Short mmCIF file of C-alpha atoms in Angstrom, two decimals:
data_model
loop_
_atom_site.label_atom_id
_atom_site.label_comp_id
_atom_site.label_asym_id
_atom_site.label_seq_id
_atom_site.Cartn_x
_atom_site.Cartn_y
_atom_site.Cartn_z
CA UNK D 1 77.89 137.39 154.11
CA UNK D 2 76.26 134.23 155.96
CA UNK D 3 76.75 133.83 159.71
CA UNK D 4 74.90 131.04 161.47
CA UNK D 5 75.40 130.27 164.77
CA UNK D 6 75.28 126.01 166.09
CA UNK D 7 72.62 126.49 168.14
CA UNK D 8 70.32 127.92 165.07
CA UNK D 9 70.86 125.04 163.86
CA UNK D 10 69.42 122.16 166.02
CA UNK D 11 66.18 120.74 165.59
CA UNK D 12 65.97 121.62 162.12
CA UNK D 13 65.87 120.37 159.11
CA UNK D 14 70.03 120.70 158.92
CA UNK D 15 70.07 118.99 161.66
CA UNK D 16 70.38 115.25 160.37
CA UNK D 17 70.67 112.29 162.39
CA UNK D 18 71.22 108.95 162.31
CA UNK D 19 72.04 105.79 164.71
CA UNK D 20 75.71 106.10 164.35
CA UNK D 21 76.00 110.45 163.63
CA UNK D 22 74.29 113.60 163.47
CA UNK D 23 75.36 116.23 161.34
CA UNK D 24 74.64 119.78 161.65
CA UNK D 25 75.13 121.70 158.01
CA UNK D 26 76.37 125.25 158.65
CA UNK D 27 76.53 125.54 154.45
CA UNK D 28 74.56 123.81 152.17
CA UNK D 29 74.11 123.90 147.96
CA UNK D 30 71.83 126.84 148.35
CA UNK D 31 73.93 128.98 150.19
CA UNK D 32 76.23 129.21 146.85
CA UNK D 33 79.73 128.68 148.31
CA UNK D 34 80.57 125.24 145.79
CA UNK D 35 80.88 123.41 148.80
CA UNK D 36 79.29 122.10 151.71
CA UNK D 37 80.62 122.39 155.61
CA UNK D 38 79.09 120.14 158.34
CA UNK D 39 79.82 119.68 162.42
CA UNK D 40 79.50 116.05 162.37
CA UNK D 41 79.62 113.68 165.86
CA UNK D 42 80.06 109.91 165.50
CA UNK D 43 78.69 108.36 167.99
CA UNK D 44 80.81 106.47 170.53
CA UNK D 45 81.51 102.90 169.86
CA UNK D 46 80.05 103.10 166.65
CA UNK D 47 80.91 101.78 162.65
CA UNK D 48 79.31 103.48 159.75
CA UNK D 49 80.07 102.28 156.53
CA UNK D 50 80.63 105.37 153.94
CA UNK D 51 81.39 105.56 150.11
CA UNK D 52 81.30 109.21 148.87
CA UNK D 53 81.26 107.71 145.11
CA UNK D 54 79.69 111.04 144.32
CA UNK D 55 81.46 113.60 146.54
CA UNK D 56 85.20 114.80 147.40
CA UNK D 57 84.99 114.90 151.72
CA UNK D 58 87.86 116.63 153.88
CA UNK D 59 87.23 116.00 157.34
CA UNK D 60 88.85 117.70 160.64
CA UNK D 61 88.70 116.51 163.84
CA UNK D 62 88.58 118.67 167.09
CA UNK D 63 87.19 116.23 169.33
CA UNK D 64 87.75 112.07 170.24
CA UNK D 65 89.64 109.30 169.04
CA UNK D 66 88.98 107.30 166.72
CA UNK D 67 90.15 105.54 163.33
CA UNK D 68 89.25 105.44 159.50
CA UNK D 69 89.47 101.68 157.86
CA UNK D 70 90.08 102.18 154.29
CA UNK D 71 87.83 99.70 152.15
CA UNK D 72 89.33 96.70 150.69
CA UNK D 73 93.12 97.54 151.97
CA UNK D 74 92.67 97.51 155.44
CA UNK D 75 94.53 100.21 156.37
CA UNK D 76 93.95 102.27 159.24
CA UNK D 77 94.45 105.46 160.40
CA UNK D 78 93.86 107.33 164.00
CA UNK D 79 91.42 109.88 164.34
CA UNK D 80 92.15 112.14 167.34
CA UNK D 81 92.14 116.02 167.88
CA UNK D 82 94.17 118.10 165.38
CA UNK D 83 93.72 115.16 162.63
CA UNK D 84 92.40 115.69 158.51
CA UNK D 85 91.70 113.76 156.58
CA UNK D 86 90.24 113.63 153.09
CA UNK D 87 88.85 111.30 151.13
CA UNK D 88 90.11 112.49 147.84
CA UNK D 89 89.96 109.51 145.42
CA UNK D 90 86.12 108.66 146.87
CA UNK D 91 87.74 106.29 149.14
CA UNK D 92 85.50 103.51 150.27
CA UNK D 93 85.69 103.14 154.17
CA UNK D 94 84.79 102.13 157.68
CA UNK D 95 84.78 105.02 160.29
CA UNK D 96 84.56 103.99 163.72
CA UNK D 97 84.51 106.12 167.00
CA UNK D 98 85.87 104.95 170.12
CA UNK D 99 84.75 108.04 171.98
CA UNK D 100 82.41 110.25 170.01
CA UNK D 101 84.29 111.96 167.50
CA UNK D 102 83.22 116.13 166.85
CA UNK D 103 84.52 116.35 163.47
CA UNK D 104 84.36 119.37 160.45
CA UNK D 105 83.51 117.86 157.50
CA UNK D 106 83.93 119.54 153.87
CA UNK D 107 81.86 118.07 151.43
CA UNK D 108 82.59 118.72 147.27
CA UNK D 109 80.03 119.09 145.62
CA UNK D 110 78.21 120.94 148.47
CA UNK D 111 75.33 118.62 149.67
CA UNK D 112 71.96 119.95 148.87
CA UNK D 113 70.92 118.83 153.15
CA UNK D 114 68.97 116.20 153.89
CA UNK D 115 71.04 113.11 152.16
CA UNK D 116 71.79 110.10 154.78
CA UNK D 117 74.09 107.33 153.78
CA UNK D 118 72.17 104.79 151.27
CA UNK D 119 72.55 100.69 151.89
CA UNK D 120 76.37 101.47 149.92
CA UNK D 121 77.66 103.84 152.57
CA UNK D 122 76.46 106.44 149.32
CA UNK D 123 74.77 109.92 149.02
CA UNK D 124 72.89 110.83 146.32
CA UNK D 125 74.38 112.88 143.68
CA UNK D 126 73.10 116.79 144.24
CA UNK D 127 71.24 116.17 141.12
CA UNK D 128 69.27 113.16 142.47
CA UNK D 129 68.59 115.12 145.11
CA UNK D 130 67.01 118.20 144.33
CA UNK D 131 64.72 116.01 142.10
CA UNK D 132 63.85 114.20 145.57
CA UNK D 133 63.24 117.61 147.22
CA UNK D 134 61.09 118.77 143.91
CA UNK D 135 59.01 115.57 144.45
CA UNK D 136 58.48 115.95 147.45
CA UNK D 137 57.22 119.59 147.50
#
């Protein structure tokens, strides 16, 4: 059985953070599950552009408003508490935060923990990076 507790969890190398979110991974690729599960905040008045080409994400929000611009349709759809949504056909989108957004985020395959969003909005496949990881070991 794995219990971790949020506060483990800060300050650490699953503790990822960018300009625009931080993302605290509760499971990761080694912990054997087949998928990943993340406590993400967007930060407030923020856009990040995000492509999952390689990943399946389901995302659940329990905190904020904000919206989801889907990538090149234009539609939109509110984010607020009680909201999922999942990106199941590697949807290419805009996420913005009005206030800052405490989401649960489901990642498929699990990430392997310290990918950030590449110039596409991408991560790297969990093959790509482990071989990162290996490199840089």
């Amino acid at each position: 059985m794995i219990v971790r507790q949020l506060q483990d969890i800060l300050n650490t190398e699953r503790d990822v953070q960018t300009e625009t979110w931080a993302s605290r991974r509760l499971l990761l690729q080694e912990d054997g599950m087949g998928f990943s599960m993340h406590e993400t905040t967007i930060f407030a008045g923020t856009q990040t552009h995000i492509w999952y080409k390689n990943h399946l994400e389901a995302v659940y929000c329990v905190q904020g408003e904000g919206e989801v611009e889907l990538i090149p349709s234009g539609e939109v759809y509110k984010i607020t508490p009680g909201t999922l949504y999942a990106l199941n056909k590697n949807d290419n989108h805009y996420l913005r935060a009005k206030t800052d957004l405490v989401l649960v985020c489901t990642f498929n395959p699990a990430l392997v923990g310290t990918e950030v969003h590449d110039k596409d909005g991408v991560y790297a496949t969990p093959e790509q990076m482990m071989k990162q990881v290996e490199e840089e070991a």
